[in-house]
XYZ file of C-alpha atoms in Angstrom:
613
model
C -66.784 19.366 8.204
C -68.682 16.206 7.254
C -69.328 15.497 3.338
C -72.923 14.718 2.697
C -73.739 11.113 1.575
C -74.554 12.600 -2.223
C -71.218 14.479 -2.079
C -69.676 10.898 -1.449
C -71.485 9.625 -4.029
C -70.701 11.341 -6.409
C -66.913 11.236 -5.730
C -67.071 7.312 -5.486
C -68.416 7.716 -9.301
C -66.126 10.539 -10.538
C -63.173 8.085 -8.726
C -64.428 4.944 -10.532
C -65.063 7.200 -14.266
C -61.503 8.267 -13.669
C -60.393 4.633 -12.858
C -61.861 3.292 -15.902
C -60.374 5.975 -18.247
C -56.800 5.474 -16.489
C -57.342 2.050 -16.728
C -58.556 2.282 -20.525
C -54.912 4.048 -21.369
C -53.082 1.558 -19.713
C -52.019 3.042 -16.450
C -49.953 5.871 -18.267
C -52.238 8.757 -16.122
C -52.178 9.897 -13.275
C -54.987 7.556 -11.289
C -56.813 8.444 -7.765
C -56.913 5.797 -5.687
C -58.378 7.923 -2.997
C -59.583 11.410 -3.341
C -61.291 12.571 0.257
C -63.192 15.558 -0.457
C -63.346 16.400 -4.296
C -63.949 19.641 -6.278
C -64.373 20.378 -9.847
C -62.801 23.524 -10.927
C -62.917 23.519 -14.980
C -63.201 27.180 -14.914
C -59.718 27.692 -13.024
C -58.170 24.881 -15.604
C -59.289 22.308 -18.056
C -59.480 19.371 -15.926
C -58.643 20.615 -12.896
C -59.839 18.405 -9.880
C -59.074 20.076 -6.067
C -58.620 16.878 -3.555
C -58.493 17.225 -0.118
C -58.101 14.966 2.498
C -61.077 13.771 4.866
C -60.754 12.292 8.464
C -59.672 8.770 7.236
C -56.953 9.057 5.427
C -54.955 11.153 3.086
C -55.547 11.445 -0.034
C -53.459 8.383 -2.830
C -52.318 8.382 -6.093
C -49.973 5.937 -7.951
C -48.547 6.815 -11.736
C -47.144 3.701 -13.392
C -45.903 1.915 -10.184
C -45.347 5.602 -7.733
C -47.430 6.189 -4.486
C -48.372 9.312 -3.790
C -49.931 10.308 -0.700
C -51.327 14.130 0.715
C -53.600 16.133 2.052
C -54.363 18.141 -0.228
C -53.772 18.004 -4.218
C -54.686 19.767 -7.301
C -55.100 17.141 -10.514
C -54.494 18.614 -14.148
C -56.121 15.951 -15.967
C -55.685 18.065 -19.170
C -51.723 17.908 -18.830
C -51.628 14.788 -16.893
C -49.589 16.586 -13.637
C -50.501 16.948 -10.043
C -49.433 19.343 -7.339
C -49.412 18.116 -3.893
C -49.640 19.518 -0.489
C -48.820 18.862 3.243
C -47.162 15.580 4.456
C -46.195 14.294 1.015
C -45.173 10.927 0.403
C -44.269 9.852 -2.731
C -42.968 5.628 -2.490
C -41.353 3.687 -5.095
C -41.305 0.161 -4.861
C -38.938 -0.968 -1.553
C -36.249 1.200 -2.586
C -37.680 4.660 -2.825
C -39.248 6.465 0.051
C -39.597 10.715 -0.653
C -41.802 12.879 2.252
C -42.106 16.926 1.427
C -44.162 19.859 2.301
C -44.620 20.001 -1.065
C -43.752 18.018 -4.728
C -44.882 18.323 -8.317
C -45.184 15.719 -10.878
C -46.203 15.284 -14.208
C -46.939 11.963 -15.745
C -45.985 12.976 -18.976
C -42.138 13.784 -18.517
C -41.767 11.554 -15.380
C -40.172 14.422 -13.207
C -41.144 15.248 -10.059
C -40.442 18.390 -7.605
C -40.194 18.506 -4.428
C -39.833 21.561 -1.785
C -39.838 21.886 1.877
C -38.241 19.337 4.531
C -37.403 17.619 1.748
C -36.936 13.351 3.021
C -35.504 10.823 0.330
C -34.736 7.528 2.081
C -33.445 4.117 0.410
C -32.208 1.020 1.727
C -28.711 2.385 2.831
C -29.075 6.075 3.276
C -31.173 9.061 3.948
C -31.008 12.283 1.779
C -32.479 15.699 3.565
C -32.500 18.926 1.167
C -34.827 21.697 0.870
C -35.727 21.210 -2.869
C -35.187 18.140 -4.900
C -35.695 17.229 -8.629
C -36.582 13.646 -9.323
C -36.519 11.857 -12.665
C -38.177 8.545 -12.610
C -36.886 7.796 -16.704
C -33.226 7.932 -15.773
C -33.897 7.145 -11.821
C -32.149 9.744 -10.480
C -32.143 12.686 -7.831
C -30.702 16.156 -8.163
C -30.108 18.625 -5.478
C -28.139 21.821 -6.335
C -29.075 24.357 -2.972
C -26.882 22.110 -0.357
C -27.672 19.018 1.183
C -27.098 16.042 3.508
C -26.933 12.026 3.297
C -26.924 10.033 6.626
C -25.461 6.303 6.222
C -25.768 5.280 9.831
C -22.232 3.021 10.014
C -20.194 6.466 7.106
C -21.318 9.008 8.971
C -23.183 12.121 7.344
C -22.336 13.617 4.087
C -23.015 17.169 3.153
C -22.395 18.875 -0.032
C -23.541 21.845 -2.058
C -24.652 20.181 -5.086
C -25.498 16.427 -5.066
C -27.206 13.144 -7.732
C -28.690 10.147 -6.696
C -27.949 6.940 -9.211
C -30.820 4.434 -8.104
C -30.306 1.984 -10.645
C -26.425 1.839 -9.040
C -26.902 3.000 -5.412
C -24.350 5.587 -6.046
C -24.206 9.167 -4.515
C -22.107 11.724 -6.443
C -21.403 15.037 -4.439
C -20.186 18.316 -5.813
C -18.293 21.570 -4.056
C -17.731 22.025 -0.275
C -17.994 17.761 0.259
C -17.506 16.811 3.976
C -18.114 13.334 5.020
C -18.491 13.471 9.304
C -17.903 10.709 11.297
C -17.494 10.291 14.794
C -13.963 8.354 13.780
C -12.892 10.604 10.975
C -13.392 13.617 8.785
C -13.491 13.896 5.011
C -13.213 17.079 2.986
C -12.705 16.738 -0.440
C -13.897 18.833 -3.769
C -15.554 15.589 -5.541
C -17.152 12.553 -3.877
C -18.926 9.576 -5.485
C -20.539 7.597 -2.385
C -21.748 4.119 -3.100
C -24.440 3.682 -0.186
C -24.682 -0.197 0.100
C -20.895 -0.618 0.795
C -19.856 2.364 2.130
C -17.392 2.993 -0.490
C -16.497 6.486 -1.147
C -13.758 7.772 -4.394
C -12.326 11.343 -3.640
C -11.181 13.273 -6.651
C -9.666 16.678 -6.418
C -7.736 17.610 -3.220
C -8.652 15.899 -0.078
C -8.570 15.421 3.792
C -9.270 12.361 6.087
C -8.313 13.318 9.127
C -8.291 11.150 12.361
C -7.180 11.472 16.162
C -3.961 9.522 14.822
C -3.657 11.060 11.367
C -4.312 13.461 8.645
C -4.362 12.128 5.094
C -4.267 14.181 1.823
C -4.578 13.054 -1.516
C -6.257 14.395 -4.740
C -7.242 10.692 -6.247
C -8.500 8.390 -3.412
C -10.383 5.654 -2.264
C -11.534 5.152 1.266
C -13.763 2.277 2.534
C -15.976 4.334 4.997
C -17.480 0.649 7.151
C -13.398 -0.402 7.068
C -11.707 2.737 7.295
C -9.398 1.773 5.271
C -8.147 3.173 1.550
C -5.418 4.190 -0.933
C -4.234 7.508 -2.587
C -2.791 7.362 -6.022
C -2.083 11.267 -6.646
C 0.213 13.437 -4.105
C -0.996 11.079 -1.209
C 0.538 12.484 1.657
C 0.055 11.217 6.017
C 0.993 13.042 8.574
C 1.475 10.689 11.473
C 2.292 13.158 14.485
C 5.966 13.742 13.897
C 6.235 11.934 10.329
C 5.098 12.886 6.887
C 4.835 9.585 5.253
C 4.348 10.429 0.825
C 4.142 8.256 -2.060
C 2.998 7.764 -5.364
C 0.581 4.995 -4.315
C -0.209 4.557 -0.478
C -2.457 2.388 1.316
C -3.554 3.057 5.026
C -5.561 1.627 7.538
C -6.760 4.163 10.536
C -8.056 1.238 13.026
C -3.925 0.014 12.972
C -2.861 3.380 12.089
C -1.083 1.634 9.388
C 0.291 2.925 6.405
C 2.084 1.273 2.850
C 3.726 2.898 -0.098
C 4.941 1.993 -3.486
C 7.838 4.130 -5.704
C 8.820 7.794 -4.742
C 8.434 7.881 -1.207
C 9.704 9.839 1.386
C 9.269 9.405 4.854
C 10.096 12.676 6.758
C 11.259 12.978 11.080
C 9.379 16.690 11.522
C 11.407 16.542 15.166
C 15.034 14.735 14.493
C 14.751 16.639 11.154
C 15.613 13.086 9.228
C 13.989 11.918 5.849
C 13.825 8.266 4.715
C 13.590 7.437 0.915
C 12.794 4.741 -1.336
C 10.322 2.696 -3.401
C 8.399 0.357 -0.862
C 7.414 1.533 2.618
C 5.658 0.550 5.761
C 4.550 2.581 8.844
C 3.648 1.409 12.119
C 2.766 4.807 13.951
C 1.386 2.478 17.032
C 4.888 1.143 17.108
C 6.605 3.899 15.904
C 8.634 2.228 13.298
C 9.133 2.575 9.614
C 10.522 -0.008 7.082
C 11.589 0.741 3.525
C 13.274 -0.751 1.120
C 14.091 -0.742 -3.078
C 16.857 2.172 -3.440
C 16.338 3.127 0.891
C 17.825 6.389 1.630
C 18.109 7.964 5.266
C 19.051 11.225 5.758
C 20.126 12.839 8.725
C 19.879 16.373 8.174
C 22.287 18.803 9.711
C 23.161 22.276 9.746
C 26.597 21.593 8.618
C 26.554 18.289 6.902
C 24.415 15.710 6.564
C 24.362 12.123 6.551
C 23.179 9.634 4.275
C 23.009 6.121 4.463
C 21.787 3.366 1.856
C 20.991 -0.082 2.457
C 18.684 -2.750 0.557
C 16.898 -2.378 3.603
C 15.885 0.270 6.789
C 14.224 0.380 9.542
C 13.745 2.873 12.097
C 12.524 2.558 15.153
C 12.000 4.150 18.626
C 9.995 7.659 20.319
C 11.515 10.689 18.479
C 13.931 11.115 21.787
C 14.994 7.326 21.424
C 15.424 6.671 17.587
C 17.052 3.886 15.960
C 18.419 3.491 12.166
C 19.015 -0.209 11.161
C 20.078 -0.466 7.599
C 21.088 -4.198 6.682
C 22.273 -5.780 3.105
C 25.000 -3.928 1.067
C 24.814 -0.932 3.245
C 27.053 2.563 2.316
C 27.375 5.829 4.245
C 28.387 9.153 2.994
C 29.191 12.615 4.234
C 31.448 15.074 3.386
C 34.517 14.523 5.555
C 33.885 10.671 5.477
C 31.855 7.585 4.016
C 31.764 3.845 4.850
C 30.747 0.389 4.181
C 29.343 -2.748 5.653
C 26.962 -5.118 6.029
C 24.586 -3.437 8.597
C 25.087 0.165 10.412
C 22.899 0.704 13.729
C 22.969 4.089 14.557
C 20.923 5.210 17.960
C 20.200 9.087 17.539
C 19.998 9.788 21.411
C 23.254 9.251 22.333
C 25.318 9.324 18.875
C 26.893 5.303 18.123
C 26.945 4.623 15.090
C 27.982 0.570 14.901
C 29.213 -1.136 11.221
C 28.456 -4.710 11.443
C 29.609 -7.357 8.946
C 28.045 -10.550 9.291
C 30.557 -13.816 9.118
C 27.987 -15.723 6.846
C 28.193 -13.458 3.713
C 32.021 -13.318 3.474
C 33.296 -15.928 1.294
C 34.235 -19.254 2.292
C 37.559 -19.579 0.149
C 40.229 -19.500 2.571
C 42.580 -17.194 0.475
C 40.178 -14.978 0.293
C 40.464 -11.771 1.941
C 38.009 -11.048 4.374
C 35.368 -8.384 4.094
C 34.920 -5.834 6.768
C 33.319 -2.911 7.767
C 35.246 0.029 6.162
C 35.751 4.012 6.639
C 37.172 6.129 4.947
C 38.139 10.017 6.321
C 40.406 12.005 4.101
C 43.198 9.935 2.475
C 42.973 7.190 5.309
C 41.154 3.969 5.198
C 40.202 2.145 8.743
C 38.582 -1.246 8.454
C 38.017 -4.573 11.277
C 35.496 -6.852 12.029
C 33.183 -4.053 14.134
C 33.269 -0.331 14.140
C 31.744 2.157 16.241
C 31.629 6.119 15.870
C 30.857 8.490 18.273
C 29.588 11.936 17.692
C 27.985 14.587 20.166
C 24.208 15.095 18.532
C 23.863 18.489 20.000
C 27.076 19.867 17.869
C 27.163 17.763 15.416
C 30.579 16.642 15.713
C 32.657 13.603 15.668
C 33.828 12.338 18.121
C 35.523 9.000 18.714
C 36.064 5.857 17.107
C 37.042 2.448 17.769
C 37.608 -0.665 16.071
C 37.343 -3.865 17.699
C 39.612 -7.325 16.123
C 41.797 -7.263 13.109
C 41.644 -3.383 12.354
C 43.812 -2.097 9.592
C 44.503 1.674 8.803
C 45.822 2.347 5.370
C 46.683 5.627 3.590
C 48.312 5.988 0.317
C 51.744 7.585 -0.314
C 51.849 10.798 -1.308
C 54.202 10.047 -4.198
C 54.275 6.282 -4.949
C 51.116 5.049 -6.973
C 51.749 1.814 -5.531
C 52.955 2.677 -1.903
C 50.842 2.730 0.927
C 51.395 3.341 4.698
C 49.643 0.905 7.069
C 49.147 -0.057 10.525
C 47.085 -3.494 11.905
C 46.492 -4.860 15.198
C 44.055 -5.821 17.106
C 41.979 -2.644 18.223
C 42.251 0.863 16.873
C 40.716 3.875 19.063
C 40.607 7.224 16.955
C 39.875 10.598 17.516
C 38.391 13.954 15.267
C 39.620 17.375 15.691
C 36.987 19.756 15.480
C 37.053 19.847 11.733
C 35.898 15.960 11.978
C 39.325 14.620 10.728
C 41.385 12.205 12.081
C 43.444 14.141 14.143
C 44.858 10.953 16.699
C 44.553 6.735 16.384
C 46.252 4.267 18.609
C 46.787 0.803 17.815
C 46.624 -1.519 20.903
C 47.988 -4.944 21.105
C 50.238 -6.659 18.097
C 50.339 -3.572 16.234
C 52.361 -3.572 13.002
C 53.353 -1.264 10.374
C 54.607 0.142 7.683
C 55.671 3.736 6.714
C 57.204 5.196 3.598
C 59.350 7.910 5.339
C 60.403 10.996 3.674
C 62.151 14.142 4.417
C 60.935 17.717 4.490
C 61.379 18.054 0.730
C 59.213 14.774 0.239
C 62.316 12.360 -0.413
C 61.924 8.907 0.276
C 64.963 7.835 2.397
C 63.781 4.293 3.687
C 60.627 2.006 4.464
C 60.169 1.156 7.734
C 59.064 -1.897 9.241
C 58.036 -2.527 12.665
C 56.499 -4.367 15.619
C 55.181 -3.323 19.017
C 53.099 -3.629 21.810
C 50.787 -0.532 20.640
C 51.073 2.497 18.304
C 50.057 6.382 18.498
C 49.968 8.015 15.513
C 49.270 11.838 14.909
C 47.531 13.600 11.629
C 47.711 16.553 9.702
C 45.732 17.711 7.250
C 45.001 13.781 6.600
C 48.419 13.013 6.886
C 50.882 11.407 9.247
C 52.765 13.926 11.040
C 54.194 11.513 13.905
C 54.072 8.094 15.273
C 55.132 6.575 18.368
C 55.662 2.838 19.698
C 55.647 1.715 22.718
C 56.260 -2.166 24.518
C 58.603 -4.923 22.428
C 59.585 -2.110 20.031
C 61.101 -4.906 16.801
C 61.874 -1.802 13.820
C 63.697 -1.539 10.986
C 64.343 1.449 8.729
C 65.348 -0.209 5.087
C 66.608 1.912 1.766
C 63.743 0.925 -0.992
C 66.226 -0.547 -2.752
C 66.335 -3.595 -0.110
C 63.240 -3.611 0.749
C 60.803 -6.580 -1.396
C 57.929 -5.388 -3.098
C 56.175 -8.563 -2.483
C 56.739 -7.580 1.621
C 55.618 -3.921 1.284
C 51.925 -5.346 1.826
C 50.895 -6.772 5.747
C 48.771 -9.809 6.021
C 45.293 -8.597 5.181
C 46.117 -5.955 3.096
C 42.891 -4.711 1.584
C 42.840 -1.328 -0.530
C 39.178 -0.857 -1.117
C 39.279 2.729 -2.338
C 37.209 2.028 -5.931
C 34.260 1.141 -3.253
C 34.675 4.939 -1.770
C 31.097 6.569 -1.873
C 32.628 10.336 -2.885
C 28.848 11.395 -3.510
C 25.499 10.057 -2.696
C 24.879 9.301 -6.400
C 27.666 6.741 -6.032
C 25.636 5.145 -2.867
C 23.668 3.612 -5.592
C 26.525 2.452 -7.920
C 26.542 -1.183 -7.162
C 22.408 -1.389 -7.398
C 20.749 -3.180 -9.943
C 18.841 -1.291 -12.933
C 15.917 -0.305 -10.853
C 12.427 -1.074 -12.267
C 9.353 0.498 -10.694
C 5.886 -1.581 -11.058
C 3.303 0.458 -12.572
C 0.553 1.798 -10.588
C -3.143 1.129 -12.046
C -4.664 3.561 -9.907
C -8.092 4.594 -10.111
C -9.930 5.974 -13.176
C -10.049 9.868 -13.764
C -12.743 11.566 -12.431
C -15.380 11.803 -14.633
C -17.650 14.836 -14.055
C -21.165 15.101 -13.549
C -23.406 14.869 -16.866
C -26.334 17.735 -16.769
C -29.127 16.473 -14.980
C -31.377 18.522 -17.326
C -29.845 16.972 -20.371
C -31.238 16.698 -24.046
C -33.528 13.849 -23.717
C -35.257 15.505 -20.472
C -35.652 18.824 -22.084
C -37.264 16.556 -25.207
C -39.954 14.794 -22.879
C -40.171 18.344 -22.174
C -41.451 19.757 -25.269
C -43.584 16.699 -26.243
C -45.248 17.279 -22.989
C -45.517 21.494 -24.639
C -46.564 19.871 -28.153
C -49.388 17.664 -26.604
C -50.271 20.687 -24.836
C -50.849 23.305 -26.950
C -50.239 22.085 -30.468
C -48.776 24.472 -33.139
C -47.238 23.936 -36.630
C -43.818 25.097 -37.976
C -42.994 26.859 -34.538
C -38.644 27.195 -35.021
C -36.649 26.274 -31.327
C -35.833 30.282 -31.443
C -39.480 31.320 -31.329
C -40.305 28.609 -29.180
C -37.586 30.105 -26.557
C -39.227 33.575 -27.013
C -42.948 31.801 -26.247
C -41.098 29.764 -23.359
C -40.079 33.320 -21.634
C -44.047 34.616 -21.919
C -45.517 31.560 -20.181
C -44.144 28.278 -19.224
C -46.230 24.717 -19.104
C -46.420 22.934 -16.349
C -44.235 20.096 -17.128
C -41.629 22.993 -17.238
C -41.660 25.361 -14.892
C -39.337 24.125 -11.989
C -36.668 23.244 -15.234
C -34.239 26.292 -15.010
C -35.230 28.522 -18.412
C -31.467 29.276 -19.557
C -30.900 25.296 -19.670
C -34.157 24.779 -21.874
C -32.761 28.018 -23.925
C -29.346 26.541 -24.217
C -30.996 22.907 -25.217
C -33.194 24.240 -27.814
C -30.293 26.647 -29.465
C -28.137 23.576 -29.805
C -30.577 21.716 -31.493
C -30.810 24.599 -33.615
C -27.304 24.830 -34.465
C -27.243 21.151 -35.088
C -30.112 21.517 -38.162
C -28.214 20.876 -41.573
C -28.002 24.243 -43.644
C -30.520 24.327 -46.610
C -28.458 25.100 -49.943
C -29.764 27.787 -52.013
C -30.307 26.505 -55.745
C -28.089 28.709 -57.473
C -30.792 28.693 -61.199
């Protein structure tokens, strides 16, 4: 339908009277810039113009720096709010960009509506909901039926209730939160999204979960263009067969790297080992981990366990090949025997475990004695430069061991405090009953001893003193039950009486039993006070203040009061006129928040004292 030329005139004139009185009020109506077809309908509504769009455009208006475009719109002039229709746009500047099916606005309040295929875009991200509040005073956006925000390089981020901060490009999303990325998933209870870095804080419990990982925290941070982040509160990655936990963790998934500080534990879900401590790095890549401050590994079995303490560990390998390297001041423990040394290597697939002293830490005074590798099983003590042990990892059980250069077995007398049985040479080869004790050792090559023999009835009746080619000695119950020598046999059976004190003791005598780990609380007993930095963290989350607050619902009813003006109306009756018929600036404002706005105010009203004359 064409308009007729005096139809156009006459809405060029009604679009420049308009203009003028807009204009005249500086700017703070609603103005038409471009009005298409125009209708006067006073006796619908005071004021009420009907715009529709003609052939060459749609129709525009702006409010105090806001484009609005449609194709068709209704114009309150009386209240100063429009309704629009059909491809809405409604532009902001460079930052804002809002298309609808439909929006609302009034120019009183500042809030707009908006309904239907609902498009916000800014810079950095694009919001899609079905209905959409907008407050230009406090530039922000509020969606509480669901919906989604695509950041091309984070992925897509859906949520059931959601607030735009414009001022600080922020997103904060509430219930059912997933963040979906072709790289990674996020779940978590409580987002806040900043769109022009990408940087997203999870509060409440989380997910990010990977083809190489899942991580769980409930206080996070996660840097959605690096993908990297940090849990401070139960942060918890499950790399395939590990379970990697700390109090404070940083990860990266492109490296598929993962750090810890204090309380960690590092758990084997397949060799059914756990690693402790206070500092902690994964490698999953290389499947390694390295931990340190108080480091704890644990080898659990179904009988008895194993646990080993160093300064520092590392372990290494697939789960069918693993490796335990603990170096520095390292101590083992279990039941039915403990040790000491340097460094212990243990390889899990086929049961060595190696104690390794290194030549450089042991003192330099040449009347010192030197410090070994040391075991202790029962009431016997077996040191030398290197040990091994062997043990079968299907049963459990030990096996074998053997000590290579200068080893030395000492056990104490049963009666003497200051007596002790011993046997040196140069190699020692041991081996466990099925109990795991010492049930066999033989010493091979310039073996020496010296045994406190007594009867039946525990009697000492001499010390003996001896030299040989090699030695086989026999145990029971932890105790020597026989010896035998063979090659160069040099012995001597002496009454105590004639035998020296000061040559009871062989050359490199060494009685290290106050080092003896008897529990794994005394693996620690030589460490320093231990002094845990303190964690920063992130800030607690801080919840979501009412996007209908005090000062919106107070626009509100000065938008009412200029409306329809009445004296001495009290909050309570103005809730009971409210619940007859609603103004325009108030309609799409849910009634029990006005109600519950008003009532406080109410409350708040000092109490008038009666005057007691």
């Amino acid at each position: 339908m064409l308009q007729q030329p005096s139809q156009k005139l006459l809405s060029f004139f009604f679009c420049l009277l308009f203009f003028g009185l807009s204009f005249a009020q500086e700017q703070k109506r609603i103005e038409i810039k471009y009005s298409g077809f125009l209708e006067f309908k006073e006796e619908e509504a005071p004021g009420l113009k009907v715009m529709t769009r003609d052939d060459t455009q749609q129709i525009h208006v702006i409010h105090e720096g806001v484009n609005m475009y449609c194709d068709q719109a209704l114009l309150y002039s009386e209240d100063n709010f429009i309704e629009a229709y059909g491809n809405v746009k409604m532009i902001q500047g460079d930052t804002i960009n809002m298309t609808a099916k439909y929006v609302e606005y009034s120019g009183k309040t500042k809030l707009a509506f908006a309904s239907g295929k609902v498009v916000l875009t800014e810079p950095n991200s694009t919001l899609t909901t079905d209905t959409l509040y907008f407050d230009r005073v406090k530039q922000q956006s509020y969606y509480k039926s669901g919906g989604k925000v695509v950041r091309d390089s984070s992925g897509t981020i859906t949520s059931r209730i959601g607030r735009y901060y414009m001022n600080e490009e922020k997103y904060q999303f509430v219930k059912n939160v997933v963040l979906t990325h072709p790289d990674y998933k996020i779940k978590t209870r409580h987002l806040d999204f900043y769109s022009e870095s990408g940087h997203a804080y999870l509060y409440g419990p989380s997910t990010i979960v990977t083809d190489e990982s899942k991580t769980y925290c409930e206080k996070g941070f996660y840097d959605t263009e690096n993908k990297t982040g940090y849990g401070v509160k139960k942060t918890k990655i499950e790399y395939d067969n590990r379970v990697f936990e700390g109090d404070s963790m940083y990860f990266d998934n492109n490296r598929s790297f993962a750090s810890a500080t204090n309380n960690i534990t590092v758990t084997d879900t397949i060799n059914k080992s756990i690693i402790k401590g206070h500092y902690a790095e994964v490698y999953k890549d290389k499947d390694s981990v390295f931990i340190t401050k108080r480091a704890l590994a644990i080898s659990v079995q179904e009988n008895d366990s194993i646990y080993i303490h160093a300064d520092t560990l590392m372990v290494t390998g697939k789960p069918d090949k693993r490796i335990t390297r603990a170096f520095r001041n390292t101590k083992m423990y279990k039941s039915d025997m403990s040790g000491k040394a340097d460094s212990i290597h243990v390889n899990h697939q086929t049961g060595l475990t190696q104690l390794i002293n290194l030549s450089r830490l042991s003192s330099k005074d040449a009347f010192a004695v030197k410090r070994r590798p040391v075991i202790w099983n029962l009431e016997n003590q077996i040191s030398g430069d290197t040990i091994h042990i062997k043990s079968n990892p299907e049963t459990e059980k030990l096996d074998s061991l053997i000590v290579f250069y200068d080893a030395f077995l000492i056990s104490k007398d049963t009666i003497s405090e200051d007596s002790f049985n011993q046997i040196s040479g140069k190699r020692l080869i041991g081996l466990f009953d099925d109990k795991n004790n010492l049930r066999q050792v033989d010493i091979i090559k310039n073996a020496e001893s010296i045994f406190f023999a007594r009867n039946d009835k525990q009697e000492l009746f001499g010390i003996d003193k001896a030299k040989s080619g090699s030695i086989s000695i026999f145990f029971a119950d932890g105790q020597i039950e026989q010896y035998n020598r063979y090659n160069q046999v040099d012995a001597k059976t002496y009454p105590e009486a004639d035998f020296p004190k000061n040559s009871r003791k062989l050359r490199g005598f060494d009685w290290r039993e106050e080092e003896r780990p008897k529990s794994v609380e005394d693996l620690f007993s030589e460490d320093p006070p231990l002094k845990l930095p303190k964690i920063k963290g992130l800030d607690d989350y801080v919840p979501q203040k009412e996007f209908f607050d005090e000062s919106m619902i107070g626009r509100i009813d000065k938008a009412e009061k200029a409306e329809k003006p009445k004296k001495n109306v009290s909050n309570k009756d103005k809730i009971k006129n409210n619940k007859k018929k609603r103004s325009k600036a108030a309609r799409q404002v849910p009634q029990h928040i006005i109600d519950s706005v008003n009532l406080k105010k109410e409350n708040k009203k000092p109490m008038i004292k009666e005057n007691s004359n």
